[in-house]
Amino acid sequence: DIQMTQSPSSLSASVGDRVTITCRASQSISSYLNWYQQKPGKAPKLLIYAASSLQSGVPSRFSGSGSGTDFTLTISSLQPEDFATYYCQQSYSTLGFTFGPGTKVDIK
Amino acid sequence: QVQLVQSGAEVKKPGASVKVSCKASGYTFTGYYMHWVRQAPGQGLEWMGWINPNSGGTNYAQKFQGWVTMTRDTSISTAYMELSRLRSDDTAVYYCARSVVAGSRYDYWGQGTLVTVSS
């Protein structure tokens, strides 16, 4: 199975900050990488797919980059509604579409 | 609009089975794969497998093989996930989510179904 790691596991930031979250795959997954946002008690929400494509309706302050094994989610200017947990997921291996462990973004 | 509506919360005893449903509306049910993902309390997301509603074909995560069964009823646009031999560590919220192909993004999710396993 492909293992996914994320860093940091949590971070504290202020409204307006630029936030970067990193995701790494244990082997190359090309651009088969998706990012989700989850708020407490809610289902995950798709933000970015295919590493860098913005899902319809998602604010442009969210962006993704990377390919192969290393990927990044960036929030250019953190807004109050962005405090949540973020997960990456690889959709490359049919053996298992594994998720990263998550990165919790909370208020400084 | 696209909706995935899941069945309600369940409480089961260890060793029992649970069957969770996911009713799709607002799109062609057979045109999208349905995945199941679970989340234990305070934990991350765990992919369980998918079903192709068109063919009925399935692909389960190795961890769940022999233990989970995914089915569908195309006449009512509903997918099902049945987990047997429940243990306390199967206590989790179970989500369904759709994707256009097996290895693709999950653009719509169900609201989640809490399954509690307790004696």
Short mmCIF file of N, CA and C in Angstrom, two decimals, chain B residues 11-117:
data_model
loop_
_atom_site.label_atom_id
_atom_site.label_comp_id
_atom_site.label_asym_id
_atom_site.label_seq_id
_atom_site.Cartn_x
_atom_site.Cartn_y
_atom_site.Cartn_z
N VAL B 11 -26.60 1.18 16.79
CA VAL B 11 -25.88 0.66 17.94
C VAL B 11 -25.92 -0.86 17.83
N LYS B 12 -24.76 -1.46 17.84
CA LYS B 12 -24.66 -2.91 17.66
C LYS B 12 -23.79 -3.53 18.75
N LYS B 13 -24.03 -4.79 18.99
CA LYS B 13 -23.22 -5.54 19.95
C LYS B 13 -22.04 -6.17 19.21
N PRO B 14 -20.96 -6.40 19.92
CA PRO B 14 -19.81 -7.07 19.31
C PRO B 14 -20.23 -8.40 18.70
N GLY B 15 -19.70 -8.67 17.49
CA GLY B 15 -20.02 -9.90 16.79
C GLY B 15 -21.19 -9.77 15.83
N ALA B 16 -21.96 -8.72 15.97
CA ALA B 16 -23.11 -8.51 15.08
C ALA B 16 -22.64 -7.92 13.75
N SER B 17 -23.60 -7.72 12.86
CA SER B 17 -23.35 -7.07 11.58
C SER B 17 -24.15 -5.79 11.50
N VAL B 18 -23.70 -4.89 10.63
CA VAL B 18 -24.43 -3.65 10.38
C VAL B 18 -24.47 -3.41 8.88
N LYS B 19 -25.58 -2.87 8.42
CA LYS B 19 -25.73 -2.54 7.00
C LYS B 19 -26.15 -1.08 6.90
N VAL B 20 -25.32 -0.29 6.27
CA VAL B 20 -25.55 1.14 6.11
C VAL B 20 -25.95 1.41 4.66
N SER B 21 -26.95 2.23 4.47
CA SER B 21 -27.39 2.56 3.12
C SER B 21 -27.02 3.99 2.74
N CYS B 22 -26.95 4.22 1.45
CA CYS B 22 -26.59 5.52 0.88
C CYS B 22 -27.45 5.73 -0.35
N LYS B 23 -28.45 6.59 -0.23
CA LYS B 23 -29.37 6.82 -1.34
C LYS B 23 -28.94 8.02 -2.15
N ALA B 24 -28.75 7.81 -3.43
CA ALA B 24 -28.28 8.86 -4.32
C ALA B 24 -29.44 9.51 -5.07
N SER B 25 -29.31 10.79 -5.30
CA SER B 25 -30.30 11.50 -6.11
C SER B 25 -29.62 12.66 -6.82
N GLY B 26 -30.25 13.14 -7.89
CA GLY B 26 -29.73 14.29 -8.61
C GLY B 26 -28.71 13.97 -9.68
N TYR B 27 -28.43 12.68 -9.89
CA TYR B 27 -27.51 12.28 -10.95
C TYR B 27 -27.79 10.83 -11.33
N THR B 28 -27.14 10.38 -12.39
CA THR B 28 -27.31 8.99 -12.83
C THR B 28 -26.49 8.07 -11.94
N PHE B 29 -27.21 7.31 -11.12
CA PHE B 29 -26.57 6.48 -10.09
C PHE B 29 -25.52 5.55 -10.68
N THR B 30 -25.81 4.98 -11.83
CA THR B 30 -24.90 3.99 -12.42
C THR B 30 -23.70 4.62 -13.12
N GLY B 31 -23.66 5.93 -13.16
CA GLY B 31 -22.57 6.61 -13.85
C GLY B 31 -21.38 6.95 -12.97
N TYR B 32 -21.45 6.65 -11.68
CA TYR B 32 -20.41 7.02 -10.74
C TYR B 32 -20.13 5.85 -9.80
N TYR B 33 -18.85 5.68 -9.44
CA TYR B 33 -18.48 4.72 -8.42
C TYR B 33 -18.93 5.26 -7.06
N MET B 34 -19.18 4.34 -6.15
CA MET B 34 -19.48 4.73 -4.77
C MET B 34 -18.42 4.12 -3.86
N HIS B 35 -17.81 4.98 -3.09
CA HIS B 35 -16.78 4.57 -2.14
C HIS B 35 -17.33 4.64 -0.72
N TRP B 36 -16.71 3.89 0.14
CA TRP B 36 -17.03 3.96 1.57
C TRP B 36 -15.75 4.29 2.34
N VAL B 37 -15.88 5.25 3.23
CA VAL B 37 -14.76 5.75 4.03
C VAL B 37 -15.25 5.81 5.47
N ARG B 38 -14.40 5.41 6.41
CA ARG B 38 -14.82 5.50 7.80
C ARG B 38 -13.86 6.37 8.61
N GLN B 39 -14.37 6.84 9.74
CA GLN B 39 -13.59 7.71 10.61
C GLN B 39 -13.92 7.39 12.05
N ALA B 40 -12.98 6.79 12.74
CA ALA B 40 -13.15 6.51 14.16
C ALA B 40 -13.12 7.82 14.94
N PRO B 41 -13.70 7.84 16.13
CA PRO B 41 -13.76 9.09 16.91
C PRO B 41 -12.39 9.73 17.10
N GLY B 42 -12.26 10.98 16.69
CA GLY B 42 -11.02 11.72 16.85
C GLY B 42 -9.89 11.28 15.95
N GLN B 43 -10.19 10.41 14.99
CA GLN B 43 -9.16 9.87 14.12
C GLN B 43 -9.30 10.36 12.68
N GLY B 44 -8.44 9.88 11.81
CA GLY B 44 -8.45 10.28 10.42
C GLY B 44 -9.39 9.44 9.57
N LEU B 45 -9.27 9.62 8.27
CA LEU B 45 -10.14 8.97 7.30
C LEU B 45 -9.51 7.67 6.80
N GLU B 46 -10.33 6.64 6.69
CA GLU B 46 -9.85 5.32 6.26
C GLU B 46 -10.71 4.83 5.11
N TRP B 47 -10.09 4.63 3.95
CA TRP B 47 -10.81 4.13 2.78
C TRP B 47 -11.08 2.65 2.93
N MET B 48 -12.34 2.26 2.66
CA MET B 48 -12.74 0.86 2.83
C MET B 48 -12.88 0.13 1.50
N GLY B 49 -13.30 0.82 0.47
CA GLY B 49 -13.50 0.17 -0.81
C GLY B 49 -14.50 0.90 -1.68
N TRP B 50 -14.74 0.33 -2.86
CA TRP B 50 -15.74 0.93 -3.75
C TRP B 50 -16.60 -0.13 -4.41
N ILE B 51 -17.73 0.32 -4.92
CA ILE B 51 -18.59 -0.49 -5.75
C ILE B 51 -18.90 0.28 -7.03
N ASN B 52 -18.90 -0.41 -8.12
CA ASN B 52 -19.32 0.15 -9.39
C ASN B 52 -20.82 -0.15 -9.52
N PRO B 53 -21.68 0.83 -9.34
CA PRO B 53 -23.13 0.56 -9.37
C PRO B 53 -23.62 0.03 -10.71
N ASN B 54 -22.88 0.28 -11.76
CA ASN B 54 -23.30 -0.19 -13.08
C ASN B 54 -23.13 -1.70 -13.21
N SER B 55 -21.95 -2.19 -12.81
CA SER B 55 -21.65 -3.62 -12.97
C SER B 55 -21.84 -4.42 -11.69
N GLY B 56 -21.83 -3.73 -10.58
CA GLY B 56 -21.84 -4.42 -9.29
C GLY B 56 -20.45 -4.84 -8.84
N GLY B 57 -19.44 -4.58 -9.66
CA GLY B 57 -18.09 -4.94 -9.29
C GLY B 57 -17.61 -4.17 -8.07
N THR B 58 -16.75 -4.81 -7.28
CA THR B 58 -16.28 -4.19 -6.05
C THR B 58 -14.76 -4.29 -5.94
N ASN B 59 -14.20 -3.44 -5.11
CA ASN B 59 -12.78 -3.48 -4.78
C ASN B 59 -12.67 -3.06 -3.34
N TYR B 60 -12.23 -3.97 -2.50
CA TYR B 60 -12.13 -3.69 -1.07
C TYR B 60 -10.68 -3.50 -0.65
N ALA B 61 -10.46 -2.61 0.29
CA ALA B 61 -9.15 -2.51 0.90
C ALA B 61 -8.79 -3.85 1.52
N GLN B 62 -7.53 -4.21 1.44
CA GLN B 62 -7.10 -5.53 1.91
C GLN B 62 -7.54 -5.78 3.36
N LYS B 63 -7.48 -4.75 4.17
CA LYS B 63 -7.84 -4.88 5.58
C LYS B 63 -9.27 -5.38 5.77
N PHE B 64 -10.16 -5.02 4.84
CA PHE B 64 -11.57 -5.31 5.00
C PHE B 64 -12.05 -6.52 4.18
N GLN B 65 -11.17 -7.11 3.42
CA GLN B 65 -11.57 -8.26 2.60
C GLN B 65 -12.03 -9.42 3.47
N GLY B 66 -13.18 -10.00 3.09
CA GLY B 66 -13.77 -11.09 3.86
C GLY B 66 -14.63 -10.61 5.02
N TRP B 67 -14.75 -9.34 5.13
CA TRP B 67 -15.35 -8.75 6.33
C TRP B 67 -16.38 -7.69 5.96
N VAL B 68 -16.19 -7.08 4.79
CA VAL B 68 -17.11 -6.06 4.31
C VAL B 68 -17.75 -6.52 3.01
N THR B 69 -18.99 -6.15 2.80
CA THR B 69 -19.69 -6.44 1.56
C THR B 69 -20.39 -5.17 1.09
N MET B 70 -20.09 -4.78 -0.14
CA MET B 70 -20.73 -3.61 -0.73
C MET B 70 -21.65 -4.07 -1.85
N THR B 71 -22.88 -3.61 -1.82
CA THR B 71 -23.88 -3.97 -2.81
C THR B 71 -24.63 -2.72 -3.24
N ARG B 72 -25.50 -2.92 -4.24
CA ARG B 72 -26.32 -1.79 -4.67
C ARG B 72 -27.64 -2.29 -5.19
N ASP B 73 -28.62 -1.40 -5.18
CA ASP B 73 -29.92 -1.65 -5.77
C ASP B 73 -30.18 -0.51 -6.74
N THR B 74 -29.99 -0.77 -8.02
CA THR B 74 -30.09 0.30 -9.00
C THR B 74 -31.54 0.81 -9.13
N SER B 75 -32.51 -0.03 -8.78
CA SER B 75 -33.91 0.38 -8.92
C SER B 75 -34.28 1.52 -7.98
N ILE B 76 -33.53 1.64 -6.89
CA ILE B 76 -33.79 2.72 -5.94
C ILE B 76 -32.54 3.58 -5.71
N SER B 77 -31.55 3.44 -6.60
CA SER B 77 -30.36 4.30 -6.56
C SER B 77 -29.71 4.31 -5.18
N THR B 78 -29.53 3.14 -4.63
CA THR B 78 -29.01 3.04 -3.27
C THR B 78 -27.85 2.06 -3.21
N ALA B 79 -26.80 2.48 -2.54
CA ALA B 79 -25.65 1.63 -2.27
C ALA B 79 -25.66 1.22 -0.80
N TYR B 80 -25.11 0.05 -0.55
CA TYR B 80 -25.09 -0.49 0.81
C TYR B 80 -23.68 -0.93 1.18
N MET B 81 -23.37 -0.80 2.46
CA MET B 81 -22.11 -1.32 3.00
C MET B 81 -22.46 -2.12 4.23
N GLU B 82 -22.11 -3.40 4.20
CA GLU B 82 -22.36 -4.27 5.34
C GLU B 82 -21.03 -4.71 5.93
N LEU B 83 -20.89 -4.52 7.22
CA LEU B 83 -19.67 -4.92 7.94
C LEU B 83 -20.08 -5.97 8.96
N SER B 84 -19.39 -7.09 8.95
CA SER B 84 -19.75 -8.20 9.83
C SER B 84 -18.75 -8.33 10.97
N ARG B 85 -19.10 -9.22 11.90
CA ARG B 85 -18.21 -9.53 13.02
C ARG B 85 -17.68 -8.25 13.68
N LEU B 86 -18.58 -7.38 14.01
CA LEU B 86 -18.20 -6.08 14.55
C LEU B 86 -17.44 -6.19 15.86
N ARG B 87 -16.47 -5.30 16.00
CA ARG B 87 -15.70 -5.16 17.24
C ARG B 87 -15.84 -3.72 17.72
N SER B 88 -15.42 -3.51 18.95
CA SER B 88 -15.55 -2.16 19.51
C SER B 88 -14.77 -1.13 18.70
N ASP B 89 -13.67 -1.54 18.11
CA ASP B 89 -12.88 -0.57 17.34
C ASP B 89 -13.45 -0.33 15.94
N ASP B 90 -14.59 -0.91 15.64
CA ASP B 90 -15.32 -0.55 14.42
C ASP B 90 -16.26 0.63 14.67
N THR B 91 -16.32 1.09 15.91
CA THR B 91 -17.10 2.28 16.21
C THR B 91 -16.53 3.45 15.42
N ALA B 92 -17.35 4.04 14.58
CA ALA B 92 -16.87 5.07 13.66
C ALA B 92 -18.06 5.70 12.95
N VAL B 93 -17.77 6.81 12.30
CA VAL B 93 -18.71 7.36 11.33
C VAL B 93 -18.35 6.80 9.97
N TYR B 94 -19.34 6.28 9.29
CA TYR B 94 -19.14 5.68 7.97
C TYR B 94 -19.74 6.62 6.92
N TYR B 95 -18.94 6.96 5.93
CA TYR B 95 -19.36 7.86 4.87
C TYR B 95 -19.40 7.13 3.53
N CYS B 96 -20.37 7.48 2.69
CA CYS B 96 -20.30 7.12 1.28
C CYS B 96 -19.88 8.38 0.51
N ALA B 97 -19.24 8.17 -0.61
CA ALA B 97 -18.78 9.29 -1.44
C ALA B 97 -18.68 8.80 -2.87
N ARG B 98 -18.99 9.65 -3.82
CA ARG B 98 -18.99 9.20 -5.21
C ARG B 98 -17.76 9.70 -5.96
N SER B 99 -17.37 8.96 -7.00
CA SER B 99 -16.32 9.42 -7.90
C SER B 99 -16.69 8.98 -9.30
N VAL B 100 -16.24 9.75 -10.29
CA VAL B 100 -16.63 9.46 -11.67
C VAL B 100 -15.92 8.22 -12.21
N VAL B 101 -14.70 8.01 -11.77
CA VAL B 101 -14.00 6.76 -12.06
C VAL B 101 -13.41 6.28 -10.74
N ALA B 102 -12.94 5.03 -10.72
CA ALA B 102 -12.49 4.46 -9.45
C ALA B 102 -11.39 5.29 -8.81
N GLY B 103 -10.40 5.65 -9.60
CA GLY B 103 -9.29 6.42 -9.05
C GLY B 103 -9.46 7.89 -9.34
N SER B 104 -10.34 8.50 -8.61
CA SER B 104 -10.67 9.90 -8.89
C SER B 104 -11.11 10.58 -7.60
N ARG B 105 -11.41 11.82 -7.72
CA ARG B 105 -11.78 12.61 -6.57
C ARG B 105 -13.20 12.29 -6.10
N TYR B 106 -13.48 12.55 -4.81
CA TYR B 106 -14.80 12.37 -4.24
C TYR B 106 -15.45 13.74 -4.16
N ASP B 107 -16.34 14.02 -5.11
CA ASP B 107 -16.89 15.37 -5.16
C ASP B 107 -18.15 15.55 -4.32
N TYR B 108 -18.83 14.47 -4.00
CA TYR B 108 -19.98 14.54 -3.11
C TYR B 108 -19.89 13.41 -2.09
N TRP B 109 -20.27 13.76 -0.86
CA TRP B 109 -20.22 12.83 0.25
C TRP B 109 -21.59 12.75 0.90
N GLY B 110 -21.88 11.60 1.49
CA GLY B 110 -23.03 11.50 2.36
C GLY B 110 -22.77 12.21 3.67
N GLN B 111 -23.80 12.31 4.48
CA GLN B 111 -23.67 13.05 5.75
C GLN B 111 -23.00 12.23 6.85
N GLY B 112 -22.82 10.95 6.61
CA GLY B 112 -22.18 10.09 7.59
C GLY B 112 -23.19 9.33 8.44
N THR B 113 -22.83 8.13 8.83
CA THR B 113 -23.65 7.30 9.71
C THR B 113 -22.78 6.82 10.86
N LEU B 114 -23.17 7.16 12.07
CA LEU B 114 -22.42 6.72 13.24
C LEU B 114 -22.84 5.29 13.60
N VAL B 115 -21.86 4.43 13.62
CA VAL B 115 -22.08 3.05 14.08
C VAL B 115 -21.32 2.89 15.39
N THR B 116 -22.04 2.56 16.43
CA THR B 116 -21.45 2.35 17.75
C THR B 116 -21.52 0.87 18.08
N VAL B 117 -20.38 0.30 18.42
CA VAL B 117 -20.32 -1.11 18.79
C VAL B 117 -20.01 -1.18 20.28
#
